[in-house]
Amino acid sequence: MADQVLELPCWPFALLLSSSLYFYHYPPGEALAEIPTVRFSRFLPDFINRLMFIFVAPYLIKYGYEKYRDQPYRVLKADGDLLVLPPKYLPEIRHLPPSKLSGVDAQFENILGKYTNVLVDSHLPVKTVHKGLTPAIGRILPRLLDELQFAFQVEVPDCDDHWVPVNLYDMILGLVTRATSRVIVGESICRNPQWLETVTSYTVNLGVTVILLRPFPNFMRPLVAKVLPSVRKLRTQLRFVQKELFIPMILARREAEMNDPAYQKPDDFLQWMMDLAEDGFDKDPANISQMLLIVMALAVVHTSSMLMTHAIYDLMVRPEYIEPLREEVRETVKDGWDKVTQASFASQRRLDSFMRESQRFNPTGELSTHRMVMEKMVLSDGLVLEKGTHICFPSKPMGMDDSIIEDALTFKGFRWCEDPEARSTSLVSISPSNMHFGYGRQACPGRFFAANTNKAILSRLIADYEFKFEDDNNRRPRNLTLGEQIMPNMHAKILLKKRNVV
């Protein structure tokens, strides 16, 4: 990533400086002007405060949550304002439809979708997850496990009788990409080296693009985007996926369906998208290809890889959890990996709890449940949400609040499985104490598939391998933060060794 940053010409930064006064002194809307604003320093001009959000966002968000408690507050980002709402508004917004509060439009803004090839004009991926992927988990799980068998042979180094250094994030990323590709794009492409490389590098190029474009005002972004190598790479990758992989495959499948009476449709996410597409936009092979790439690169691969990397790091600094987890894995897979079912993973309550607790301390961001206000609204207490306002909730501070979670600052790996009768305590359950998959009717629909994938990989890693840090230190690699985003250390190496399991 650093090499790509260095490729950026210097002149855009001069333009950025010259445009700062124009952009950073935009006054807030009338409704937002009455809401308290959290700044890095009231003695600095706001264009500096906006830039400082990149470096001190966790502090600002936590400070605002603790100071204003049940009040909304505003934070200043480099490219706009966020209205952070307190938990009391959750019941009111949870059932509002995308026509009023849109998660897709908020995500489009967050990742600068205009420059990163994200389509905002279709709900086909979400519909396909709801109607295709989630109901099929039990049916497709054997295929995912079969591909994992191959993936472990390819992605995990030979370490039968000695310790081997590995980049943990890269190893898990490879396992996730291979296993989920079998389900998402089918058997004919899931092992294609160019596809695998495109999926794993696409998010890197997207991240570089967002980092470099975000400080610029909207009117300058098209100009700056033209000279960014990362933007060119994203377009090249999209063209490859469209022209070389999926458009020919989609057309071939449609032709076979029309002309071959014996043709049997593939049972994969791509086919479900094709079957569920209703209008011309969604049926366009180029658009299906584009949506499929975004689903894999953003929604499936990197989020799961980050969650599992965090979980392994947390397990390594808390070794007292290892044997209880191994005991659970031995019990739930006692008939062999090829006999594992969805029910097997559902019974892994300790592992589920440990992942949820790890995610509570290490979510993907300080904020969640992002929504773009699509039409002016007045909430029950009189709070006015103007059209175009970007709202969100402080999910990380909420997860560290003793009034929401007892003894919240203490990591308790089995906190969420202590009461066998408790409900809404699983990794995928949505509540004010667990908003990392979102909240309400627009919460992440793919979380059920992700949970099963994560358990399939973590179960095997925990049962069959030993881990330790290099130089025998016991310090967890420090998380990386950028603005409100939280990532595991993606460069840290650990030592891995195969266990002698009888």
Coordinates of C-alpha atoms in Angstrom, one line a residue:
M1 CA 0.0 0.0 0.0
A2 CA 2.8 2.4 0.9
D3 CA 4.4 1.9 -2.6
Q4 CA 1.1 2.9 -4.2
V5 CA 0.8 6.0 -2.1
L6 CA 4.3 7.1 -3.2
E7 CA 3.2 6.9 -6.8
L8 CA 0.8 9.8 -6.3
P9 CA 2.0 13.0 -8.1
C10 CA 2.7 16.0 -5.8
W11 CA 0.5 18.6 -7.6
P12 CA -2.8 17.4 -6.2
F13 CA -1.7 18.3 -2.7
A14 CA -1.1 21.9 -3.8
L15 CA -4.7 21.9 -5.2
L16 CA -5.9 20.4 -1.9
L17 CA -4.4 23.3 0.0
S18 CA -5.7 25.9 -2.3
S19 CA -9.2 24.5 -2.0
S20 CA -9.3 24.0 1.7
L21 CA -11.0 27.3 2.5
Y22 CA -13.7 26.6 0.0
F23 CA -14.5 23.2 1.3
Y24 CA -13.8 23.2 5.0
H25 CA -15.8 26.3 5.8
Y26 CA -19.0 25.0 4.4
P27 CA -21.6 25.8 7.1
P28 CA -23.6 22.9 8.5
G29 CA -27.3 22.7 7.7
E30 CA -29.7 24.7 9.9
A31 CA -30.7 21.5 11.9
L32 CA -27.1 20.3 12.4
A33 CA -26.0 23.8 13.5
E34 CA -28.0 23.4 16.8
I35 CA -26.3 20.0 17.6
P36 CA -23.1 20.0 19.7
T37 CA -19.9 19.4 17.6
V38 CA -16.9 17.3 18.8
R39 CA -13.6 18.7 17.6
F40 CA -10.0 17.9 18.2
S41 CA -9.4 21.5 19.3
R42 CA -11.7 24.5 19.5
F43 CA -8.6 26.7 18.9
L44 CA -7.9 25.2 15.5
P45 CA -9.7 26.1 12.3
D46 CA -12.2 23.4 11.2
F47 CA -10.3 22.3 8.1
I48 CA -7.5 21.2 10.5
N49 CA -10.1 19.5 12.8
R50 CA -11.5 17.7 9.9
L51 CA -8.1 16.4 8.9
M52 CA -7.3 15.4 12.4
F53 CA -10.3 13.0 12.4
I54 CA -8.2 10.6 10.4
F55 CA -5.8 10.3 13.3
V56 CA -7.9 10.7 16.4
A57 CA -11.4 9.5 15.5
P58 CA -11.6 6.8 18.3
Y59 CA -10.9 9.5 20.9
L60 CA -13.4 11.9 19.4
I61 CA -16.2 9.4 19.1
K62 CA -15.6 8.0 22.7
Y63 CA -15.4 11.6 24.1
G64 CA -18.7 12.6 22.4
Y65 CA -20.4 9.4 23.6
E66 CA -19.4 10.0 27.2
K67 CA -20.0 13.7 27.3
Y68 CA -23.4 13.9 25.5
R69 CA -24.7 10.4 26.5
D70 CA -28.4 10.6 25.3
Q71 CA -27.8 13.5 22.9
P72 CA -26.8 13.4 19.3
Y73 CA -23.5 15.0 18.4
R74 CA -21.7 15.9 15.3
V75 CA -18.2 14.9 14.2
L76 CA -16.3 16.6 11.4
K77 CA -14.7 14.3 8.8
A78 CA -12.4 15.3 6.0
D79 CA -15.2 15.1 3.5
G80 CA -18.4 15.9 5.5
D81 CA -20.2 15.6 8.8
L82 CA -21.5 12.6 10.7
L83 CA -24.5 12.9 13.0
V84 CA -23.8 10.3 15.7
L85 CA -27.0 9.2 17.5
P86 CA -27.4 7.8 21.0
P87 CA -28.9 4.3 21.5
K88 CA -32.3 5.7 22.5
Y89 CA -33.1 6.2 18.8
L90 CA -32.5 2.6 17.8
P91 CA -36.1 1.4 18.3
E92 CA -37.3 4.3 16.1
I93 CA -34.9 3.8 13.2
R94 CA -34.7 -0.1 13.1
H95 CA -37.7 -0.7 10.9
L96 CA -37.5 2.4 8.6
P97 CA -37.1 1.3 5.0
P98 CA -34.3 2.2 2.6
S99 CA -36.5 4.8 1.0
K100 CA -36.2 6.8 4.2
L101 CA -32.9 5.8 5.6
S102 CA -30.6 4.1 3.2
G103 CA -27.7 1.9 4.3
V104 CA -26.6 1.4 0.7
D105 CA -26.3 5.1 0.0
A106 CA -24.3 5.6 3.2
Q107 CA -21.9 2.8 2.3
F108 CA -21.6 4.3 -1.2
E109 CA -20.5 7.6 0.4
N110 CA -18.2 5.9 2.9
I111 CA -16.2 4.1 0.3
L112 CA -16.5 6.7 -2.5
G113 CA -18.4 4.3 -4.7
K114 CA -18.3 6.6 -7.7
Y115 CA -14.5 5.9 -7.9
T116 CA -14.4 2.4 -6.5
N117 CA -16.9 0.7 -8.9
V118 CA -19.7 0.2 -6.3
L119 CA -23.2 0.2 -7.7
V120 CA -25.9 2.0 -5.8
D121 CA -28.7 1.4 -8.2
S122 CA -29.5 -2.2 -7.3
H123 CA -30.6 -4.3 -4.3
L124 CA -29.9 -7.5 -6.2
P125 CA -27.0 -8.7 -4.0
V126 CA -29.0 -8.2 -0.8
K127 CA -32.0 -9.9 -2.2
T128 CA -29.8 -12.8 -3.4
V129 CA -28.3 -13.2 0.1
H130 CA -31.8 -13.3 1.7
K131 CA -33.4 -15.6 -0.8
G132 CA -30.5 -17.6 -2.1
L133 CA -27.5 -17.8 0.2
T134 CA -28.9 -17.9 3.7
P135 CA -31.6 -20.6 3.0
A136 CA -28.9 -22.7 1.2
I137 CA -26.3 -22.7 4.0
G138 CA -27.0 -26.3 5.0
R139 CA -26.9 -27.5 1.4
I140 CA -23.7 -25.7 0.3
L141 CA -21.7 -26.3 3.5
P142 CA -20.2 -29.6 2.3
R143 CA -18.9 -27.8 -0.8
L144 CA -17.3 -25.1 1.3
L145 CA -15.7 -27.7 3.6
D146 CA -14.4 -29.7 0.6
E147 CA -12.8 -26.6 -0.8
L148 CA -11.3 -25.8 2.6
Q149 CA -9.6 -29.2 2.5
F150 CA -7.8 -28.1 -0.7
A151 CA -7.2 -24.6 0.6
F152 CA -5.4 -25.8 3.8
Q153 CA -3.0 -27.8 1.6
V154 CA -2.3 -24.7 -0.5
E155 CA -2.4 -21.8 1.9
V156 CA -1.0 -23.3 5.1
P157 CA 2.8 -24.1 5.0
D158 CA 4.3 -27.4 5.8
C159 CA 4.8 -27.3 9.5
D160 CA 4.4 -30.9 10.7
D161 CA 7.4 -31.1 13.0
H162 CA 8.7 -27.5 13.3
W163 CA 7.7 -23.9 13.8
V164 CA 7.2 -21.9 10.6
P165 CA 6.7 -18.1 10.4
V166 CA 3.5 -17.0 8.6
N167 CA 1.7 -13.8 8.0
L168 CA -1.5 -14.7 9.8
Y169 CA -3.8 -12.3 8.0
D170 CA -2.5 -13.3 4.5
M171 CA -2.9 -17.0 5.4
I172 CA -6.5 -16.6 6.6
L173 CA -7.3 -14.3 3.6
G174 CA -6.2 -17.1 1.3
L175 CA -8.3 -19.7 3.1
V176 CA -11.4 -17.5 3.1
T177 CA -11.1 -16.5 -0.5
R178 CA -10.7 -20.0 -1.8
A179 CA -13.5 -21.5 0.3
T180 CA -16.1 -18.8 -0.3
S181 CA -15.3 -18.6 -4.0
R182 CA -16.5 -22.2 -4.4
V183 CA -19.9 -21.0 -3.2
I184 CA -20.0 -17.6 -4.8
V185 CA -18.6 -18.1 -8.3
G186 CA -18.7 -21.9 -8.7
E187 CA -16.3 -24.7 -9.2
S188 CA -15.0 -23.6 -12.6
I189 CA -13.6 -20.3 -11.4
C190 CA -12.9 -20.7 -7.7
R191 CA -9.3 -21.9 -8.2
N192 CA -8.5 -19.5 -11.1
P193 CA -5.3 -17.7 -9.9
Q194 CA -6.2 -14.4 -11.6
W195 CA -9.6 -14.4 -9.9
L196 CA -8.1 -15.2 -6.5
E197 CA -5.5 -12.4 -6.9
T198 CA -8.1 -9.9 -8.0
V199 CA -10.3 -10.5 -5.0
T200 CA -7.5 -10.2 -2.5
S201 CA -5.9 -7.1 -4.0
Y202 CA -9.1 -5.3 -4.9
T203 CA -9.8 -4.0 -1.4
V204 CA -6.2 -2.8 -1.1
N205 CA -6.6 -0.7 -4.2
L206 CA -10.0 0.5 -2.9
G207 CA -8.5 1.4 0.4
V208 CA -5.7 3.4 -1.2
T209 CA -8.2 5.2 -3.3
V210 CA -10.4 6.2 -0.4
I211 CA -7.4 7.3 1.7
L212 CA -6.1 9.6 -1.0
L213 CA -9.4 11.0 -2.3
R214 CA -11.2 11.6 0.9
P215 CA -9.5 14.8 1.9
F216 CA -10.4 16.4 -1.4
P217 CA -13.7 18.3 -1.9
N218 CA -16.2 16.7 -4.2
F219 CA -15.6 19.1 -7.1
M220 CA -11.9 18.2 -7.2
R221 CA -12.2 14.4 -6.9
P222 CA -12.8 13.6 -10.6
L223 CA -9.6 15.5 -11.5
V224 CA -7.5 13.9 -8.8
A225 CA -9.0 10.4 -9.5
K226 CA -7.6 10.6 -13.1
V227 CA -4.1 10.5 -11.8
L228 CA -4.4 7.9 -9.1
P229 CA -2.8 4.6 -10.0
S230 CA -5.1 2.8 -7.6
V231 CA -8.2 4.1 -9.5
R232 CA -6.7 2.8 -12.7
K233 CA -6.0 -0.6 -11.1
L234 CA -9.6 -0.9 -9.9
R235 CA -11.0 -0.2 -13.4
T236 CA -8.5 -2.7 -14.9
Q237 CA -9.5 -5.4 -12.4
L238 CA -13.2 -4.8 -13.0
R239 CA -12.8 -5.0 -16.8
F240 CA -10.9 -8.3 -16.4
V241 CA -13.6 -9.8 -14.2
Q242 CA -16.3 -8.7 -16.6
K243 CA -14.8 -9.5 -19.9
E244 CA -12.6 -12.5 -19.2
L245 CA -14.6 -14.3 -16.5
F246 CA -18.2 -13.6 -15.8
I247 CA -19.8 -12.1 -18.9
P248 CA -18.8 -15.1 -21.0
M249 CA -20.0 -17.5 -18.2
I250 CA -23.3 -15.7 -17.8
L251 CA -24.0 -15.8 -21.5
A252 CA -23.0 -19.4 -21.8
R253 CA -25.3 -20.4 -18.9
R254 CA -28.2 -18.5 -20.4
E255 CA -27.7 -20.1 -23.8
A256 CA -27.5 -23.6 -22.2
E257 CA -30.7 -23.0 -20.3
M258 CA -32.5 -21.9 -23.5
N259 CA -31.2 -24.7 -25.8
D260 CA -30.3 -27.7 -23.7
P261 CA -33.3 -29.5 -22.2
A262 CA -31.0 -31.6 -20.0
Y263 CA -29.1 -28.6 -18.7
Q264 CA -29.0 -28.3 -14.9
K265 CA -28.3 -24.9 -13.4
P266 CA -25.3 -24.5 -11.2
D267 CA -26.1 -24.1 -7.5
D268 CA -24.0 -21.0 -6.7
F269 CA -24.4 -17.3 -5.8
L270 CA -23.9 -16.2 -9.4
Q271 CA -26.7 -18.3 -10.7
W272 CA -29.0 -17.2 -7.9
M273 CA -28.3 -13.6 -8.9
M274 CA -29.1 -14.4 -12.5
D275 CA -32.4 -16.1 -11.5
L276 CA -33.5 -13.3 -9.1
A277 CA -32.7 -10.4 -11.5
E278 CA -35.9 -8.8 -12.6
D279 CA -35.2 -5.6 -14.6
G280 CA -32.8 -4.8 -17.4
F281 CA -30.2 -3.2 -15.1
D282 CA -29.9 -6.3 -12.9
K283 CA -30.0 -8.7 -15.9
D284 CA -27.1 -7.0 -17.6
P285 CA -24.1 -9.4 -17.4
A286 CA -21.7 -6.5 -16.9
N287 CA -23.6 -5.3 -13.8
I288 CA -24.0 -8.8 -12.4
S289 CA -20.2 -9.2 -12.7
Q290 CA -19.5 -5.9 -11.0
M291 CA -21.9 -6.6 -8.1
L292 CA -20.3 -10.1 -7.7
L293 CA -16.8 -8.7 -7.4
I294 CA -17.9 -6.2 -4.8
V295 CA -19.8 -8.8 -2.8
M296 CA -16.6 -11.0 -2.7
A297 CA -14.0 -8.3 -2.2
L298 CA -15.8 -6.2 0.4
A299 CA -18.7 -8.1 2.0
V300 CA -17.3 -11.6 2.2
V301 CA -13.5 -11.9 2.1
H302 CA -11.9 -9.1 4.1
T303 CA -14.5 -8.7 6.8
S304 CA -14.3 -12.4 7.7
S305 CA -10.5 -12.4 7.4
M306 CA -10.2 -9.5 9.8
L307 CA -12.6 -11.1 12.4
M308 CA -10.6 -14.3 12.4
T309 CA -7.2 -12.6 12.6
H310 CA -8.4 -10.7 15.6
A311 CA -9.7 -13.9 17.2
I312 CA -6.4 -15.8 16.8
Y313 CA -4.5 -12.8 18.2
D314 CA -6.8 -12.7 21.2
L315 CA -6.5 -16.4 21.7
M316 CA -2.7 -16.3 21.6
V317 CA -2.6 -13.8 24.4
R318 CA -5.2 -15.7 26.4
P319 CA -4.0 -19.3 26.1
E320 CA -6.4 -20.5 28.9
Y321 CA -9.2 -20.6 26.3
I322 CA -7.4 -22.9 23.9
E323 CA -8.0 -26.2 25.5
P324 CA -11.7 -25.6 26.2
L325 CA -12.2 -24.6 22.6
R326 CA -10.3 -27.6 21.4
E327 CA -12.5 -29.8 23.5
E328 CA -15.6 -28.3 22.0
V329 CA -14.2 -28.8 18.4
R330 CA -13.3 -32.4 19.1
E331 CA -16.9 -33.1 20.3
T332 CA -18.6 -31.3 17.4
V333 CA -16.4 -32.8 14.6
K334 CA -15.9 -36.3 16.2
D335 CA -17.2 -38.0 13.1
G336 CA -14.7 -36.2 10.8
W337 CA -14.6 -32.9 8.9
D338 CA -16.4 -34.4 6.0
K339 CA -19.4 -35.2 8.3
V340 CA -19.7 -31.7 9.8
T341 CA -23.1 -30.0 9.4
Q342 CA -24.6 -26.6 10.1
A343 CA -25.9 -28.1 13.3
S344 CA -22.3 -29.0 14.3
F345 CA -21.3 -25.3 14.0
A346 CA -24.5 -24.2 15.8
S347 CA -23.4 -26.2 18.8
Q348 CA -20.0 -24.5 19.0
R349 CA -21.2 -22.0 21.6
R350 CA -17.8 -21.5 23.2
L351 CA -16.2 -20.6 19.8
D352 CA -19.2 -18.4 18.9
S353 CA -18.9 -16.6 22.2
F354 CA -15.1 -16.1 21.9
M355 CA -15.6 -14.6 18.4
R356 CA -18.3 -12.3 19.6
E357 CA -16.2 -11.1 22.5
S358 CA -13.1 -10.6 20.2
Q359 CA -15.3 -8.6 17.8
R360 CA -16.6 -6.5 20.6
F361 CA -13.1 -5.4 21.4
N362 CA -12.0 -5.3 17.8
P363 CA -14.9 -4.3 15.5
T364 CA -14.4 -3.1 11.9
G365 CA -15.1 0.4 13.1
E366 CA -16.0 2.7 15.9
L367 CA -19.3 3.4 14.3
S368 CA -22.0 1.2 12.7
T369 CA -25.6 1.3 11.3
H370 CA -24.7 4.1 8.8
R371 CA -27.7 5.5 7.1
M372 CA -28.2 8.3 4.6
V373 CA -31.4 10.3 5.2
M374 CA -33.3 10.1 1.9
E375 CA -36.1 12.5 2.9
K376 CA -36.6 15.0 5.7
M377 CA -37.7 13.4 8.9
V378 CA -38.7 14.5 12.3
L379 CA -38.2 11.9 15.1
S380 CA -40.5 11.5 18.0
D381 CA -38.6 13.9 20.3
G382 CA -38.5 16.6 17.6
L383 CA -35.0 15.8 16.3
V384 CA -34.9 17.0 12.6
L385 CA -33.0 14.8 10.1
E386 CA -32.5 16.8 7.0
K387 CA -32.3 15.0 3.6
G388 CA -28.7 14.2 2.9
T389 CA -27.6 13.9 6.5
H390 CA -25.4 10.9 7.3
I391 CA -26.3 9.3 10.6
C392 CA -24.7 6.4 12.5
F393 CA -24.4 5.0 16.0
P394 CA -21.3 4.7 18.3
S395 CA -21.2 0.9 18.4
K396 CA -17.7 0.5 19.8
P397 CA -18.3 2.8 22.8
M398 CA -21.7 1.3 23.3
G399 CA -20.0 -2.2 23.5
M400 CA -17.7 -0.8 26.2
D401 CA -20.4 0.7 28.3
D402 CA -21.1 -0.9 31.7
S403 CA -24.7 0.3 31.5
I404 CA -25.2 -1.9 28.5
I405 CA -22.8 -4.8 29.2
E406 CA -21.8 -5.8 32.7
D407 CA -18.1 -5.4 33.4
A408 CA -17.7 -4.2 29.8
L409 CA -14.0 -3.4 29.9
T410 CA -13.0 -7.0 30.9
F411 CA -12.4 -9.5 28.1
K412 CA -14.5 -12.6 28.9
G413 CA -14.2 -15.1 26.1
F414 CA -17.1 -17.3 27.2
R415 CA -19.3 -14.3 28.4
W416 CA -21.9 -15.0 25.8
C417 CA -22.4 -18.8 26.5
E418 CA -22.5 -18.8 30.3
D419 CA -26.3 -18.9 30.4
P420 CA -27.5 -21.8 28.2
E421 CA -31.0 -20.4 28.2
A422 CA -30.0 -16.9 27.1
R423 CA -31.2 -15.7 23.8
S424 CA -29.8 -13.1 21.5
T425 CA -26.2 -13.8 22.6
S426 CA -24.8 -15.4 19.5
L427 CA -22.3 -13.8 17.2
V428 CA -25.0 -13.0 14.6
S429 CA -27.6 -11.8 17.1
I430 CA -28.4 -8.1 16.7
S431 CA -28.8 -5.9 19.8
P432 CA -27.5 -2.7 21.3
S433 CA -24.7 -4.8 22.8
N434 CA -23.8 -6.3 19.4
M435 CA -24.2 -3.8 16.5
H436 CA -21.1 -4.8 14.5
F437 CA -23.2 -6.4 11.8
G438 CA -25.6 -3.3 11.8
Y439 CA -29.0 -3.1 13.3
G440 CA -32.6 -3.4 12.2
R441 CA -34.0 -4.5 8.9
Q442 CA -30.9 -3.4 7.0
A443 CA -28.4 -5.3 9.1
C444 CA -25.9 -7.4 7.3
P445 CA -27.8 -10.3 5.7
G446 CA -24.6 -12.3 5.0
R447 CA -23.7 -12.7 8.7
F448 CA -25.1 -16.2 8.9
F449 CA -23.0 -17.5 6.1
A450 CA -20.0 -15.6 7.4
A451 CA -20.4 -17.2 10.9
N452 CA -20.4 -20.7 9.5
T453 CA -17.4 -19.9 7.3
N454 CA -15.5 -18.5 10.2
K455 CA -16.2 -21.5 12.4
A456 CA -15.2 -23.9 9.7
I457 CA -11.8 -22.2 9.4
L458 CA -11.2 -21.4 13.1
S459 CA -12.3 -24.8 14.2
R460 CA -9.6 -26.5 12.1
L461 CA -6.9 -24.0 13.0
I462 CA -7.5 -24.3 16.7
A463 CA -7.8 -28.1 16.6
D464 CA -4.9 -28.9 14.3
Y465 CA -2.3 -26.2 14.9
E466 CA -0.3 -24.5 17.6
F467 CA 0.5 -20.8 17.5
K468 CA 3.0 -18.5 19.2
F469 CA 4.5 -15.1 18.7
E470 CA 8.0 -14.7 17.3
D471 CA 10.8 -14.2 19.9
D472 CA 8.4 -15.8 22.5
N473 CA 6.8 -12.4 23.3
N474 CA 3.2 -12.4 24.4
R475 CA 2.2 -9.0 23.1
R476 CA -0.8 -8.8 20.8
P477 CA 0.0 -7.0 17.5
R478 CA -1.4 -3.5 17.8
N479 CA -4.5 -2.7 15.7
L480 CA -4.3 -0.3 12.8
T481 CA -6.8 2.6 12.8
L482 CA -7.6 5.1 10.1
G483 CA -10.4 7.5 11.0
E484 CA -13.2 5.4 12.5
Q485 CA -11.9 2.2 10.8
I486 CA -10.2 -0.6 12.9
M487 CA -8.1 -3.3 11.3
P488 CA -5.9 -6.0 12.7
N489 CA -2.2 -5.7 12.1
M490 CA -1.9 -7.2 8.6
H491 CA 1.9 -7.4 8.5
A492 CA 2.6 -9.2 11.8
K493 CA 4.0 -12.7 11.6
I494 CA 3.4 -15.5 14.0
L495 CA 4.9 -19.0 14.3
L496 CA 2.7 -22.0 13.3
K497 CA 3.2 -25.7 14.0
K498 CA 1.0 -28.7 13.2
R499 CA -0.2 -30.6 16.3
N500 CA 0.3 -34.3 16.7
V501 CA -3.4 -35.2 16.9
V502 CA -4.2 -38.8 17.5

